[in-house]
């Protein structure tokens, strides 16, 4: 596990890094809950009339959520690696996604017009999905690292579970954008379709019938998602329960992580 943060590459003590991860995991989880909760509760106006004033305000809210989520993913990633190229690369890609996304999707004025909206959406999700998978992989490795049962592992477990649902929602949106109608319903591409895909993803994870009839490939992917989510829950519970509790701060708390 890396004991560096990107700002100045100052070495952190074990206790400092643990506190940093707790804060970063918690911030991501809070924003994930806001994104998923608002997406489930506020998607109806988008599906009914995406050009209404209410829908425009919802798009503005989710643009802010998206920008904040991109930054928090990058900030979380800095806890896992000291690879400057990876950190700078992810920051650059996420910054580009946020900038272009805000300019194209800004609901009140046409700040940037794209000639082919399908290619634009495919590019955005094609860049975002691998980054989400990368963060999930690093977070899982961090959670399953040997050590004590600490708060950062608990927050990390919740973060990864929610990230699985959001990332699969991005994948379903990518597929349904490439092949319109793949979800079994005609939905306007962009935020309306993305909201429906994330809803479908969390229905799969929670074992609730979404009411949609997607194409066979997406249905099979949803089976993999459900299986992965179930196995993850079982394995993470077993792993965390098997770790010793950190009742007291170790005497060598200032020892640097190797």
Coordinates of C-alpha atoms in Angstrom, one line a residue:
X1 CA 0.0 0.0 0.0
X2 CA 1.3 3.4 -0.9
X3 CA 2.2 5.9 1.8
X4 CA 2.1 8.9 -0.5
X5 CA -0.3 11.6 -1.4
X6 CA 0.1 13.5 -4.7
X7 CA 0.3 16.9 -3.2
X8 CA 4.1 17.3 -2.8
X9 CA 4.5 13.5 -2.3
X10 CA 4.8 14.0 1.4
X11 CA 5.2 10.7 3.2
X12 CA 2.2 10.0 5.5
X13 CA 2.2 8.0 8.7
X14 CA 0.0 5.0 9.0
X15 CA -2.5 6.9 11.2
X16 CA -2.6 9.9 8.8
X17 CA -3.2 7.8 5.8
X18 CA -6.0 5.9 7.6
X19 CA -7.7 9.2 8.6
X20 CA -7.3 10.5 5.0
X21 CA -9.0 7.4 3.6
X22 CA -11.8 7.5 6.1
X23 CA -12.5 11.1 5.0
X24 CA -12.3 10.4 1.3
X25 CA -14.4 7.2 1.4
X26 CA -17.0 9.0 3.5
X27 CA -17.2 11.9 1.1
X28 CA -17.6 9.6 -1.9
X29 CA -20.3 7.5 -0.2
X30 CA -22.3 10.6 0.8
X31 CA -22.2 11.9 -2.8
X32 CA -23.1 8.5 -4.1
X33 CA -26.2 8.3 -1.9
X34 CA -27.2 11.8 -3.1
X35 CA -26.7 10.8 -6.8
X36 CA -28.6 7.5 -6.5
X37 CA -31.3 8.9 -4.3
X38 CA -31.9 12.0 -6.4
X39 CA -31.7 9.9 -9.6
X40 CA -34.4 7.6 -8.3
X41 CA -36.7 10.3 -7.0
X42 CA -36.2 13.1 -9.6
X43 CA -36.0 11.1 -12.9
X44 CA -39.7 11.3 -13.7
X45 CA -39.6 14.9 -15.0
X46 CA -36.7 14.0 -17.2
X47 CA -38.5 11.0 -18.7
X48 CA -41.7 13.1 -19.2
X49 CA -40.3 16.3 -20.7
X50 CA -36.6 16.8 -20.6
X51 CA -37.0 20.4 -21.8
X52 CA -39.2 21.7 -19.0
X53 CA -38.0 24.1 -16.5
X54 CA -38.0 21.5 -13.8
X55 CA -36.0 19.1 -15.9
X56 CA -33.5 21.8 -16.7
X57 CA -33.0 22.5 -13.0
X58 CA -32.5 18.8 -12.4
X59 CA -29.9 18.6 -15.1
X60 CA -28.1 21.5 -13.5
X61 CA -28.1 19.7 -10.2
X62 CA -26.7 16.5 -11.7
X63 CA -24.1 18.4 -13.6
X64 CA -22.8 19.6 -10.2
X65 CA -23.0 16.1 -8.8
X66 CA -21.1 14.8 -11.7
X67 CA -18.3 17.3 -11.4
X68 CA -18.0 16.7 -7.7
X69 CA -18.0 12.9 -8.1
X70 CA -15.2 13.1 -10.7
X71 CA -13.1 15.1 -8.3
X72 CA -13.8 12.8 -5.4
X73 CA -12.9 9.7 -7.4
X74 CA -9.6 11.3 -8.3
X75 CA -9.0 12.4 -4.7
X76 CA -9.7 8.8 -3.5
X77 CA -7.4 7.4 -6.1
X78 CA -4.5 9.3 -4.6
X79 CA -4.7 7.1 -1.5
X80 CA -3.9 4.0 -3.5
X81 CA -0.9 4.8 -5.7
X82 CA 2.1 7.1 -6.0
X83 CA 2.2 6.6 -9.8
X84 CA 2.3 10.2 -11.1
X85 CA 1.4 9.2 -14.6
X86 CA -1.7 7.3 -13.5
X87 CA -2.8 10.1 -11.2
X88 CA -2.2 12.9 -13.7
X89 CA -3.7 10.9 -16.5
X90 CA -6.9 10.2 -14.6
X91 CA -7.1 13.8 -13.5
X92 CA -6.8 15.0 -17.1
X93 CA -9.4 12.6 -18.4
X94 CA -11.9 13.4 -15.7
X95 CA -11.3 17.1 -16.1
X96 CA -11.9 16.8 -19.9
X97 CA -15.1 14.8 -19.3
X98 CA -16.5 17.3 -16.8
X99 CA -15.6 20.3 -18.9
X100 CA -17.1 19.0 -22.1
X101 CA -20.0 17.5 -20.3
X102 CA -20.9 20.8 -18.6
X103 CA -20.5 22.8 -21.9
X104 CA -22.7 20.3 -23.9
X105 CA -25.3 19.6 -21.3
X106 CA -25.8 23.0 -19.8
X107 CA -29.6 23.3 -19.8
X108 CA -30.2 27.0 -20.1
X109 CA -27.8 28.0 -22.9
X110 CA -26.2 26.2 -25.9
X111 CA -22.6 26.6 -24.8
X112 CA -21.2 23.8 -27.1
X113 CA -22.9 22.0 -29.8
X114 CA -21.7 18.5 -30.9
X115 CA -22.5 17.4 -34.5
X116 CA -23.0 13.7 -33.4
X117 CA -24.5 13.3 -30.0
X118 CA -24.2 9.5 -30.1
X119 CA -20.5 9.6 -30.6
X120 CA -20.1 12.2 -27.9
X121 CA -22.0 10.1 -25.4
X122 CA -20.1 6.9 -26.3
X123 CA -16.8 8.8 -25.9
X124 CA -17.8 10.1 -22.5
X125 CA -18.9 6.8 -21.1
X126 CA -16.0 5.0 -22.9
X127 CA -13.5 7.1 -20.9
X128 CA -15.4 7.1 -17.6
X129 CA -16.2 3.4 -17.3
X130 CA -12.5 2.2 -17.3
X131 CA -11.7 4.8 -14.6
X132 CA -14.5 3.6 -12.4
X133 CA -13.3 0.0 -12.8
X134 CA -9.8 1.1 -11.9
X135 CA -10.9 2.9 -8.7
X136 CA -13.0 -0.1 -7.8
X137 CA -10.0 -2.5 -8.2
X138 CA -7.7 -0.4 -6.1
X139 CA -10.4 0.1 -3.4
X140 CA -11.1 -3.7 -3.2
X141 CA -7.3 -4.3 -2.9
X142 CA -7.2 -1.8 -0.1
X143 CA -10.2 -3.3 1.7
X144 CA -8.8 -6.8 1.6
X145 CA -5.3 -5.8 2.7
X146 CA -4.2 -7.4 5.9
X147 CA -4.6 -5.3 9.1
X148 CA -7.2 -4.3 11.6
X149 CA -10.9 -3.8 11.2
X150 CA -10.9 0.0 10.9
X151 CA -13.4 2.6 9.8
X152 CA -11.7 3.1 6.5
X153 CA -12.4 -0.5 5.5
X154 CA -16.1 -0.2 6.6
X155 CA -16.6 3.0 4.6
X156 CA -14.6 1.5 1.7
X157 CA -16.9 -1.6 1.6
X158 CA -20.0 0.7 1.3
X159 CA -18.2 2.8 -1.3
X160 CA -17.4 -0.1 -3.5
X161 CA -20.9 -1.6 -3.4
X162 CA -22.5 1.7 -4.5
X163 CA -19.8 2.2 -7.1
X164 CA -20.6 -1.2 -8.6
X165 CA -24.2 -0.1 -9.1
X166 CA -23.2 3.2 -10.6
X167 CA -20.5 1.8 -12.9
X168 CA -22.8 -0.9 -14.2
X169 CA -25.3 1.8 -14.9
X170 CA -22.7 3.6 -16.9
X171 CA -22.0 0.4 -18.8
X172 CA -25.7 -0.2 -19.6
X173 CA -26.0 3.5 -20.7
X174 CA -23.0 2.9 -23.0
X175 CA -24.5 -0.1 -24.6
X176 CA -28.0 1.4 -25.0
X177 CA -26.4 4.5 -26.5
X178 CA -24.5 2.4 -29.0
X179 CA -27.7 0.5 -29.8
X180 CA -30.8 2.6 -29.0
X181 CA -33.7 0.7 -27.5
X182 CA -31.5 -1.9 -25.9
X183 CA -33.1 -1.4 -22.5
X184 CA -36.5 -2.3 -24.0
X185 CA -37.8 1.2 -23.9
X186 CA -37.4 4.3 -26.0
X187 CA -35.7 7.0 -23.8
X188 CA -34.0 10.2 -24.9
X189 CA -30.2 9.7 -24.8
X190 CA -28.2 11.6 -22.2
X191 CA -29.2 12.1 -18.6
X192 CA -32.7 10.6 -18.9
X193 CA -31.3 7.3 -20.3
X194 CA -28.5 7.3 -17.8
X195 CA -30.9 7.8 -14.9
X196 CA -33.0 4.9 -16.1
X197 CA -29.9 2.7 -16.5
X198 CA -28.6 3.4 -13.0
X199 CA -32.1 2.7 -11.7
X200 CA -32.1 -0.6 -13.5
X201 CA -28.6 -1.4 -12.2
X202 CA -29.6 -0.9 -8.5
X203 CA -32.8 -2.9 -9.1
X204 CA -30.5 -5.8 -10.2
X205 CA -28.3 -5.4 -7.2
X206 CA -31.3 -5.3 -4.8
X207 CA -33.1 -8.2 -6.5
X208 CA -36.1 -6.0 -7.5
X209 CA -37.9 -6.4 -10.8
X210 CA -37.2 -3.3 -12.9
X211 CA -40.0 -3.9 -15.2
X212 CA -37.7 -3.4 -18.2
X213 CA -37.1 -6.0 -20.9
X214 CA -33.6 -5.3 -22.2
X215 CA -31.8 -7.2 -25.0
X216 CA -30.3 -10.6 -24.1
X217 CA -26.7 -9.3 -23.8
X218 CA -27.7 -6.6 -21.2
X219 CA -29.8 -9.1 -19.4
X220 CA -26.9 -11.5 -19.2
X221 CA -24.6 -8.7 -17.9
X222 CA -27.2 -8.0 -15.2
X223 CA -26.9 -11.6 -14.1
X224 CA -23.2 -11.1 -13.8
X225 CA -23.7 -7.9 -11.8
X226 CA -26.2 -9.6 -9.5
X227 CA -23.8 -12.5 -8.9
X228 CA -20.9 -10.2 -8.4
X229 CA -22.8 -8.0 -5.9
X230 CA -24.0 -11.1 -3.9
X231 CA -20.5 -12.6 -3.8
X232 CA -19.0 -9.3 -2.9
X233 CA -21.3 -8.9 0.0
X234 CA -20.6 -12.4 1.3
X235 CA -16.8 -12.1 0.9
X236 CA -16.6 -8.7 2.4
X237 CA -18.6 -9.6 5.5
X238 CA -16.5 -12.7 6.0
X239 CA -13.3 -10.8 5.5
X240 CA -14.1 -7.9 7.8
X241 CA -15.5 -10.1 10.5
X242 CA -12.2 -12.1 10.4
X243 CA -10.1 -9.1 11.0
X244 CA -9.0 -8.2 14.6
X245 CA -10.6 -5.0 15.9
X246 CA -8.2 -2.0 16.5
X247 CA -9.2 -1.2 20.0
X248 CA -6.2 1.0 20.7
X249 CA -3.9 2.9 18.4
X250 CA -0.6 1.0 17.9
X251 CA 2.4 2.4 19.7
X252 CA 4.3 2.6 16.4
X253 CA 1.6 4.7 14.8
X254 CA 4.2 7.1 13.4
X255 CA 5.9 4.3 11.5
X256 CA 5.7 4.9 7.8
X257 CA 3.9 2.3 5.7
X258 CA 6.1 0.2 3.6

